[in-house]
PDB file of C-alpha atoms in Angstrom:
ATOM      1  CA  ALA A   1      -4.195  18.434 -33.310  1.00  0.00           C
ATOM      2  CA  GLN A   2      -2.234  18.819 -30.019  1.00  0.00           C
ATOM      3  CA  SER A   3      -1.219  15.737 -28.362  1.00  0.00           C
ATOM      4  CA  VAL A   4       1.568  14.100 -26.582  1.00  0.00           C
ATOM      5  CA  THR A   5       3.411  10.969 -26.677  1.00  0.00           C
ATOM      6  CA  GLN A   6       5.023   9.071 -23.706  1.00  0.00           C
ATOM      7  CA  PRO A   7       6.596   6.029 -26.142  1.00  0.00           C
ATOM      8  CA  ASP A   8       7.245   3.700 -23.175  1.00  0.00           C
ATOM      9  CA  ILE A   9       4.720   2.398 -21.048  1.00  0.00           C
ATOM     10  CA  HIS A  10       6.876   0.381 -18.509  1.00  0.00           C
ATOM     11  CA  ILE A  11      10.708   1.131 -17.348  1.00  0.00           C
ATOM     12  CA  THR A  12      12.343  -0.425 -15.191  1.00  0.00           C
ATOM     13  CA  VAL A  13      15.691   0.439 -13.534  1.00  0.00           C
ATOM     14  CA  SER A  14      17.817  -0.591 -10.728  1.00  0.00           C
ATOM     15  CA  GLU A  15      18.150   1.725  -7.562  1.00  0.00           C
ATOM     16  CA  GLY A  16      20.961   3.944  -8.230  1.00  0.00           C
ATOM     17  CA  ALA A  17      20.938   4.061 -11.852  1.00  0.00           C
ATOM     18  CA  SER A  18      19.972   7.164 -14.141  1.00  0.00           C
ATOM     19  CA  LEU A  19      16.805   7.358 -15.578  1.00  0.00           C
ATOM     20  CA  GLU A  20      15.198   8.962 -18.315  1.00  0.00           C
ATOM     21  CA  LEU A  21      11.604   9.228 -19.271  1.00  0.00           C
ATOM     22  CA  ARG A  22      11.052  10.225 -23.065  1.00  0.00           C
ATOM     23  CA  CYS A  23       7.760  12.699 -23.968  1.00  0.00           C
ATOM     24  CA  ASN A  24       7.037  14.148 -27.388  1.00  0.00           C
ATOM     25  CA  TYR A  25       4.578  16.591 -27.954  1.00  0.00           C
ATOM     26  CA  SER A  26       2.590  18.057 -31.020  1.00  0.00           C
ATOM     27  CA  TYR A  27       1.413  21.572 -30.518  1.00  0.00           C
ATOM     28  CA  GLY A  28       1.121  24.858 -32.513  1.00  0.00           C
ATOM     29  CA  ALA A  29       2.557  27.387 -30.702  1.00  0.00           C
ATOM     30  CA  THR A  30       4.892  27.669 -27.752  1.00  0.00           C
ATOM     31  CA  PRO A  31       3.941  24.943 -25.562  1.00  0.00           C
ATOM     32  CA  TYR A  32       3.832  24.906 -21.820  1.00  0.00           C
ATOM     33  CA  LEU A  33       5.174  21.680 -20.535  1.00  0.00           C
ATOM     34  CA  PHE A  34       4.495  19.583 -17.237  1.00  0.00           C
ATOM     35  CA  TRP A  35       5.701  16.359 -15.298  1.00  0.00           C
ATOM     36  CA  TYR A  36       3.748  15.056 -12.835  1.00  0.00           C
ATOM     37  CA  VAL A  37       4.249  11.859 -10.747  1.00  0.00           C
ATOM     38  CA  GLN A  38       1.301   9.451  -9.802  1.00  0.00           C
ATOM     39  CA  SER A  39       1.336   6.838  -6.756  1.00  0.00           C
ATOM     40  CA  PRO A  40      -0.871   3.964  -6.266  1.00  0.00           C
ATOM     41  CA  GLY A  41      -4.259   5.758  -4.676  1.00  0.00           C
ATOM     42  CA  GLN A  42      -2.766   8.997  -5.271  1.00  0.00           C
ATOM     43  CA  GLY A  43      -3.669  12.235  -6.817  1.00  0.00           C
ATOM     44  CA  LEU A  44      -0.984  14.012  -9.590  1.00  0.00           C
ATOM     45  CA  GLN A  45       2.251  15.907  -7.831  1.00  0.00           C
ATOM     46  CA  LEU A  46       3.857  18.496 -10.079  1.00  0.00           C
ATOM     47  CA  LEU A  47       7.407  17.850 -10.301  1.00  0.00           C
ATOM     48  CA  LEU A  48       8.569  20.303 -12.435  1.00  0.00           C
ATOM     49  CA  LYS A  49       7.199  22.955 -15.511  1.00  0.00           C
ATOM     50  CA  TYR A  50       8.748  24.953 -18.297  1.00  0.00           C
ATOM     51  CA  PHE A  51       7.054  27.767 -19.895  1.00  0.00           C
ATOM     52  CA  SER A  52       9.787  29.933 -21.033  1.00  0.00           C
ATOM     53  CA  GLY A  53      13.437  31.161 -20.728  1.00  0.00           C
ATOM     54  CA  ASP A  54      16.163  28.409 -19.685  1.00  0.00           C
ATOM     55  CA  THR A  55      15.411  24.890 -21.511  1.00  0.00           C
ATOM     56  CA  LEU A  56      16.757  23.162 -18.675  1.00  0.00           C
ATOM     57  CA  VAL A  57      14.298  23.106 -16.097  1.00  0.00           C
ATOM     58  CA  GLN A  58      14.895  21.719 -12.233  1.00  0.00           C
ATOM     59  CA  GLY A  59      11.880  20.068 -10.242  1.00  0.00           C
ATOM     60  CA  ILE A  60      11.327  18.377  -6.785  1.00  0.00           C
ATOM     61  CA  LYS A  61      12.701  15.177  -5.643  1.00  0.00           C
ATOM     62  CA  GLY A  62      16.020  15.542  -7.946  1.00  0.00           C
ATOM     63  CA  PHE A  63      14.476  15.266 -11.197  1.00  0.00           C
ATOM     64  CA  GLU A  64      15.379  17.697 -14.603  1.00  0.00           C
ATOM     65  CA  ALA A  65      13.760  18.143 -17.626  1.00  0.00           C
ATOM     66  CA  GLU A  66      14.943  19.947 -20.653  1.00  0.00           C
ATOM     67  CA  PHE A  67      13.016  21.356 -23.475  1.00  0.00           C
ATOM     68  CA  LYS A  68      14.238  20.715 -27.092  1.00  0.00           C
ATOM     69  CA  ARG A  69      12.181  22.471 -29.398  1.00  0.00           C
ATOM     70  CA  SER A  70      14.021  21.209 -32.464  1.00  0.00           C
ATOM     71  CA  GLN A  71      12.837  17.663 -31.346  1.00  0.00           C
ATOM     72  CA  SER A  72       9.732  18.769 -30.175  1.00  0.00           C
ATOM     73  CA  SER A  73      10.696  16.695 -26.738  1.00  0.00           C
ATOM     74  CA  PHE A  74      10.765  17.950 -23.022  1.00  0.00           C
ATOM     75  CA  ASN A  75      12.600  14.168 -21.380  1.00  0.00           C
ATOM     76  CA  LEU A  76      12.384  13.861 -17.562  1.00  0.00           C
ATOM     77  CA  ARG A  77      15.695  13.065 -15.963  1.00  0.00           C
ATOM     78  CA  LYS A  78      17.262  12.095 -12.888  1.00  0.00           C
ATOM     79  CA  PRO A  79      20.922  10.969 -12.045  1.00  0.00           C
ATOM     80  CA  SER A  80      20.043   8.577  -9.395  1.00  0.00           C
ATOM     81  CA  VAL A  81      16.918   6.671  -8.729  1.00  0.00           C
ATOM     82  CA  HIS A  82      15.320   5.530  -5.035  1.00  0.00           C
ATOM     83  CA  TRP A  83      13.109   3.245  -4.612  1.00  0.00           C
ATOM     84  CA  SER A  84      10.263   5.633  -3.889  1.00  0.00           C
ATOM     85  CA  ASP A  85      10.425   6.890  -7.172  1.00  0.00           C
ATOM     86  CA  ALA A  86       8.454   3.775  -8.466  1.00  0.00           C
ATOM     87  CA  ALA A  87       5.424   5.310  -9.701  1.00  0.00           C
ATOM     88  CA  GLU A  88       3.564   6.651 -12.725  1.00  0.00           C
ATOM     89  CA  TYR A  89       4.854   9.286 -14.585  1.00  0.00           C
ATOM     90  CA  PHE A  90       2.908  11.689 -17.323  1.00  0.00           C
ATOM     91  CA  CYS A  91       3.900  14.637 -19.191  1.00  0.00           C
ATOM     92  CA  ALA A  92       1.419  17.072 -19.947  1.00  0.00           C
ATOM     93  CA  VAL A  93       1.069  20.363 -22.400  1.00  0.00           C
ATOM     94  CA  GLY A  94      -0.939  23.707 -22.215  1.00  0.00           C
ATOM     95  CA  PRO A  95      -2.893  24.796 -23.897  1.00  0.00           C
ATOM     96  CA  LEU A  96      -2.482  27.421 -21.407  1.00  0.00           C
ATOM     97  CA  MET A  97      -4.492  30.442 -21.716  1.00  0.00           C
ATOM     98  CA  ASP A  98      -3.234  33.467 -19.290  1.00  0.00           C
ATOM     99  CA  SER A  99      -5.940  32.592 -16.959  1.00  0.00           C
ATOM    100  CA  SER A 100      -6.052  29.087 -16.548  1.00  0.00           C
ATOM    101  CA  TYR A 101      -4.627  25.607 -16.867  1.00  0.00           C
ATOM    102  CA  LYS A 102      -6.319  23.191 -19.518  1.00  0.00           C
ATOM    103  CA  LEU A 103      -3.776  20.232 -19.694  1.00  0.00           C
ATOM    104  CA  ILE A 104      -3.428  17.452 -22.150  1.00  0.00           C
ATOM    105  CA  PHE A 105      -1.815  14.389 -20.767  1.00  0.00           C
ATOM    106  CA  GLY A 106       0.321  11.633 -22.104  1.00  0.00           C
ATOM    107  CA  SER A 107      -0.580   7.823 -21.322  1.00  0.00           C
ATOM    108  CA  GLY A 108       1.972   7.434 -19.126  1.00  0.00           C
ATOM    109  CA  THR A 109       5.104   5.867 -18.396  1.00  0.00           C
ATOM    110  CA  ARG A 110       4.861   2.860 -15.210  1.00  0.00           C
ATOM    111  CA  LEU A 111       8.629   3.379 -13.400  1.00  0.00           C
ATOM    112  CA  LEU A 112       9.386   0.347 -11.529  1.00  0.00           C
ATOM    113  CA  VAL A 113      12.818   0.169  -9.451  1.00  0.00           C
ATOM    114  CA  ARG A 114      14.490  -3.165  -9.085  1.00  0.00           C
ATOM    115  CA  PRO A 115      16.147  -3.191  -5.417  1.00  0.00           C
TER     116      PRO A 115
ATOM    117  CA  ASP B   1      -3.384  24.141   5.174  1.00  0.00           C
ATOM    118  CA  ALA B   2      -5.605  21.660   3.427  1.00  0.00           C
ATOM    119  CA  GLY B   3      -5.054  20.812  -0.193  1.00  0.00           C
ATOM    120  CA  VAL B   4      -7.435  19.129  -2.408  1.00  0.00           C
ATOM    121  CA  THR B   5     -10.210  17.150  -0.904  1.00  0.00           C
ATOM    122  CA  GLN B   6     -12.575  14.937  -2.909  1.00  0.00           C
ATOM    123  CA  SER B   7     -15.636  12.602  -2.136  1.00  0.00           C
ATOM    124  CA  PRO B   8     -16.643   9.866  -2.139  1.00  0.00           C
ATOM    125  CA  THR B   9     -13.129   8.224  -2.554  1.00  0.00           C
ATOM    126  CA  HIS B  10     -14.866   5.225  -4.205  1.00  0.00           C
ATOM    127  CA  LEU B  11     -18.481   4.703  -5.336  1.00  0.00           C
ATOM    128  CA  ILE B  12     -20.562   1.813  -7.267  1.00  0.00           C
ATOM    129  CA  LYS B  13     -23.004   2.429  -9.723  1.00  0.00           C
ATOM    130  CA  THR B  14     -25.226   0.778 -12.223  1.00  0.00           C
ATOM    131  CA  ARG B  15     -25.946   1.880 -16.439  1.00  0.00           C
ATOM    132  CA  GLY B  16     -28.463   4.370 -16.741  1.00  0.00           C
ATOM    133  CA  GLN B  17     -27.984   5.585 -12.818  1.00  0.00           C
ATOM    134  CA  GLN B  18     -26.617   9.201 -12.002  1.00  0.00           C
ATOM    135  CA  VAL B  19     -23.579  10.074 -10.119  1.00  0.00           C
ATOM    136  CA  THR B  20     -22.718  13.244  -8.048  1.00  0.00           C
ATOM    137  CA  LEU B  21     -18.803  13.968  -7.423  1.00  0.00           C
ATOM    138  CA  ARG B  22     -17.602  16.600  -4.929  1.00  0.00           C
ATOM    139  CA  CYS B  23     -14.067  18.545  -4.791  1.00  0.00           C
ATOM    140  CA  SER B  24     -13.112  21.586  -2.328  1.00  0.00           C
ATOM    141  CA  PRO B  25      -9.993  23.357  -3.796  1.00  0.00           C
ATOM    142  CA  LYS B  26      -7.109  24.451  -2.004  1.00  0.00           C
ATOM    143  CA  SER B  27      -7.616  27.445   0.416  1.00  0.00           C
ATOM    144  CA  GLY B  28      -7.044  30.421  -1.708  1.00  0.00           C
ATOM    145  CA  HIS B  29      -8.077  29.198  -5.089  1.00  0.00           C
ATOM    146  CA  ASP B  30     -11.009  30.295  -6.841  1.00  0.00           C
ATOM    147  CA  THR B  31     -10.638  27.928 -10.243  1.00  0.00           C
ATOM    148  CA  VAL B  32     -11.764  23.873 -10.174  1.00  0.00           C
ATOM    149  CA  SER B  33     -11.493  21.550 -13.087  1.00  0.00           C
ATOM    150  CA  TRP B  34     -11.941  18.269 -13.804  1.00  0.00           C
ATOM    151  CA  TYR B  35     -10.389  15.339 -15.654  1.00  0.00           C
ATOM    152  CA  GLN B  36     -11.291  11.935 -16.324  1.00  0.00           C
ATOM    153  CA  GLN B  37      -8.544   9.149 -16.055  1.00  0.00           C
ATOM    154  CA  ALA B  38      -9.480   5.496 -17.190  1.00  0.00           C
ATOM    155  CA  LEU B  39      -7.278   2.673 -16.454  1.00  0.00           C
ATOM    156  CA  GLY B  40      -3.952   3.143 -18.245  1.00  0.00           C
ATOM    157  CA  GLN B  41      -4.534   6.093 -19.637  1.00  0.00           C
ATOM    158  CA  GLY B  42      -3.496   9.534 -18.819  1.00  0.00           C
ATOM    159  CA  PRO B  43      -6.145  12.236 -17.439  1.00  0.00           C
ATOM    160  CA  GLN B  44      -8.563  13.780 -20.096  1.00  0.00           C
ATOM    161  CA  PHE B  45      -9.888  17.422 -19.347  1.00  0.00           C
ATOM    162  CA  ILE B  46     -13.966  17.399 -18.661  1.00  0.00           C
ATOM    163  CA  PHE B  47     -14.346  21.425 -17.921  1.00  0.00           C
ATOM    164  CA  GLN B  48     -13.290  24.336 -16.019  1.00  0.00           C
ATOM    165  CA  TYR B  49     -15.339  26.092 -13.537  1.00  0.00           C
ATOM    166  CA  TYR B  50     -14.675  30.044 -12.498  1.00  0.00           C
ATOM    167  CA  GLU B  51     -17.321  32.303 -10.737  1.00  0.00           C
ATOM    168  CA  GLU B  52     -19.585  29.724 -10.854  1.00  0.00           C
ATOM    169  CA  GLU B  53     -19.740  29.548 -14.706  1.00  0.00           C
ATOM    170  CA  GLU B  54     -18.226  26.807 -17.127  1.00  0.00           C
ATOM    171  CA  ARG B  55     -15.424  28.396 -18.830  1.00  0.00           C
ATOM    172  CA  GLN B  56     -13.697  25.551 -20.782  1.00  0.00           C
ATOM    173  CA  ARG B  57     -14.638  22.290 -21.906  1.00  0.00           C
ATOM    174  CA  GLY B  58     -13.484  19.326 -23.132  1.00  0.00           C
ATOM    175  CA  ASN B  59     -14.791  16.856 -25.635  1.00  0.00           C
ATOM    176  CA  PHE B  60     -17.177  14.951 -23.299  1.00  0.00           C
ATOM    177  CA  PRO B  61     -20.704  14.392 -24.117  1.00  0.00           C
ATOM    178  CA  ASP B  62     -23.961  16.562 -22.088  1.00  0.00           C
ATOM    179  CA  ARG B  63     -24.349  13.890 -20.091  1.00  0.00           C
ATOM    180  CA  PHE B  64     -21.432  15.335 -18.093  1.00  0.00           C
ATOM    181  CA  SER B  65     -22.533  18.598 -16.107  1.00  0.00           C
ATOM    182  CA  GLY B  66     -20.900  20.809 -12.917  1.00  0.00           C
ATOM    183  CA  HIS B  67     -21.546  22.987 -10.676  1.00  0.00           C
ATOM    184  CA  GLN B  68     -19.415  25.610  -8.652  1.00  0.00           C
ATOM    185  CA  PHE B  69     -20.432  27.175  -5.456  1.00  0.00           C
ATOM    186  CA  PRO B  70     -20.216  30.617  -4.024  1.00  0.00           C
ATOM    187  CA  ASN B  71     -17.462  28.717  -1.395  1.00  0.00           C
ATOM    188  CA  TYR B  72     -15.827  27.631  -4.998  1.00  0.00           C
ATOM    189  CA  SER B  73     -16.160  23.905  -4.467  1.00  0.00           C
ATOM    190  CA  SER B  74     -17.601  21.918  -6.904  1.00  0.00           C
ATOM    191  CA  GLU B  75     -19.869  19.303  -8.344  1.00  0.00           C
ATOM    192  CA  LEU B  76     -19.311  17.000 -11.184  1.00  0.00           C
ATOM    193  CA  ASN B  77     -22.465  15.237 -12.270  1.00  0.00           C
ATOM    194  CA  VAL B  78     -23.085  12.256 -14.645  1.00  0.00           C
ATOM    195  CA  ASN B  79     -26.333  11.164 -15.996  1.00  0.00           C
ATOM    196  CA  ALA B  80     -27.561   7.854 -17.621  1.00  0.00           C
ATOM    197  CA  LEU B  81     -23.892   5.914 -16.594  1.00  0.00           C
ATOM    198  CA  LEU B  82     -22.492   3.762 -18.952  1.00  0.00           C
ATOM    199  CA  LEU B  83     -19.691   1.092 -18.098  1.00  0.00           C
ATOM    200  CA  GLY B  84     -17.182   3.296 -20.241  1.00  0.00           C
ATOM    201  CA  ASP B  85     -17.771   6.334 -17.414  1.00  0.00           C
ATOM    202  CA  SER B  86     -15.962   3.709 -15.110  1.00  0.00           C
ATOM    203  CA  ALA B  87     -12.567   5.923 -14.126  1.00  0.00           C
ATOM    204  CA  LEU B  88     -10.571   7.855 -11.798  1.00  0.00           C
ATOM    205  CA  TYR B  89     -11.987  11.426 -11.525  1.00  0.00           C
ATOM    206  CA  LEU B  90      -9.598  13.672 -10.567  1.00  0.00           C
ATOM    207  CA  CYS B  91     -10.601  17.532  -9.083  1.00  0.00           C
ATOM    208  CA  ALA B  92      -7.604  20.129  -9.792  1.00  0.00           C
ATOM    209  CA  SER B  93      -7.640  23.454  -8.154  1.00  0.00           C
ATOM    210  CA  SER B  94      -5.845  26.841  -9.204  1.00  0.00           C
ATOM    211  CA  LEU B  95      -5.650  30.882  -9.395  1.00  0.00           C
ATOM    212  CA  TRP B  96      -7.626  32.218 -12.073  1.00  0.00           C
ATOM    213  CA  GLY B  97      -4.943  34.570 -13.922  1.00  0.00           C
ATOM    214  CA  GLN B  98      -1.892  33.039 -12.220  1.00  0.00           C
ATOM    215  CA  THR B  99      -0.953  30.373 -14.496  1.00  0.00           C
ATOM    216  CA  SER B 100       2.367  31.221 -14.998  1.00  0.00           C
ATOM    217  CA  LEU B 101       2.842  32.408 -11.053  1.00  0.00           C
ATOM    218  CA  ASP B 102       1.104  29.470  -9.550  1.00  0.00           C
ATOM    219  CA  THR B 103       0.375  25.553  -9.835  1.00  0.00           C
ATOM    220  CA  GLN B 104      -2.463  23.915 -10.299  1.00  0.00           C
ATOM    221  CA  TYR B 105      -2.811  20.975  -7.355  1.00  0.00           C
ATOM    222  CA  PHE B 106      -4.790  17.972  -7.909  1.00  0.00           C
ATOM    223  CA  GLY B 107      -6.964  16.117  -5.548  1.00  0.00           C
ATOM    224  CA  PRO B 108      -6.897  12.213  -4.694  1.00  0.00           C
ATOM    225  CA  GLY B 109      -9.566  11.320  -6.994  1.00  0.00           C
ATOM    226  CA  THR B 110     -13.025   9.504  -6.699  1.00  0.00           C
ATOM    227  CA  ARG B 111     -13.130   5.930  -8.351  1.00  0.00           C
ATOM    228  CA  LEU B 112     -15.729   5.343 -10.128  1.00  0.00           C
ATOM    229  CA  THR B 113     -16.853   1.965 -10.914  1.00  0.00           C
ATOM    230  CA  VAL B 114     -20.056   1.691 -12.887  1.00  0.00           C
ATOM    231  CA  LEU B 115     -21.607  -2.190 -13.204  1.00  0.00           C
TER     232      LEU B 115
END
């Protein structure tokens, strides 16, 4: 069965420190992978996506993610966290048809930022 | 350029009642997907509409139904509400056939509380 696992429910980092959020997936074919961020009372905003090609993907707000097929992982990283990055982060995987999106989401990781 | 809009923002219903949620897609988008996000969980795919037809469906009972109008807006209907239907309902829009080129945009959601 297709699934996404985000093993960390909460992560706390100090402002200015580096960040890595983990994501592991189970999917039978070449996956399409996404990271979304959700601030309180807000919808989901796409940070970055991987379809094919270079396994290191750059996104908005200084985020990047690396696809590692051998580890079935797509971890999100940021070299220096800002207080405004505090939010919930979701990893998602397609079963992506050519025509449309249908995403499977992980349960999320809540990021807390210490001043 | 308006993004995805949803109404109402919040809704309180009692068990057994019926509810209708509304979504207007981002300008230029023709495909609408609905997701249910329970507290502390990631979003779960309910169904998707394109050309006024349901194209894909997740693992949700028939109590969940939808509709898409000629202007691409969409409604989600839930009958015989259960306590477990309490959740944030997210609408997402995209452009059919352009998944590798375009992005799926999410609305802010409707918070449904069933008492």
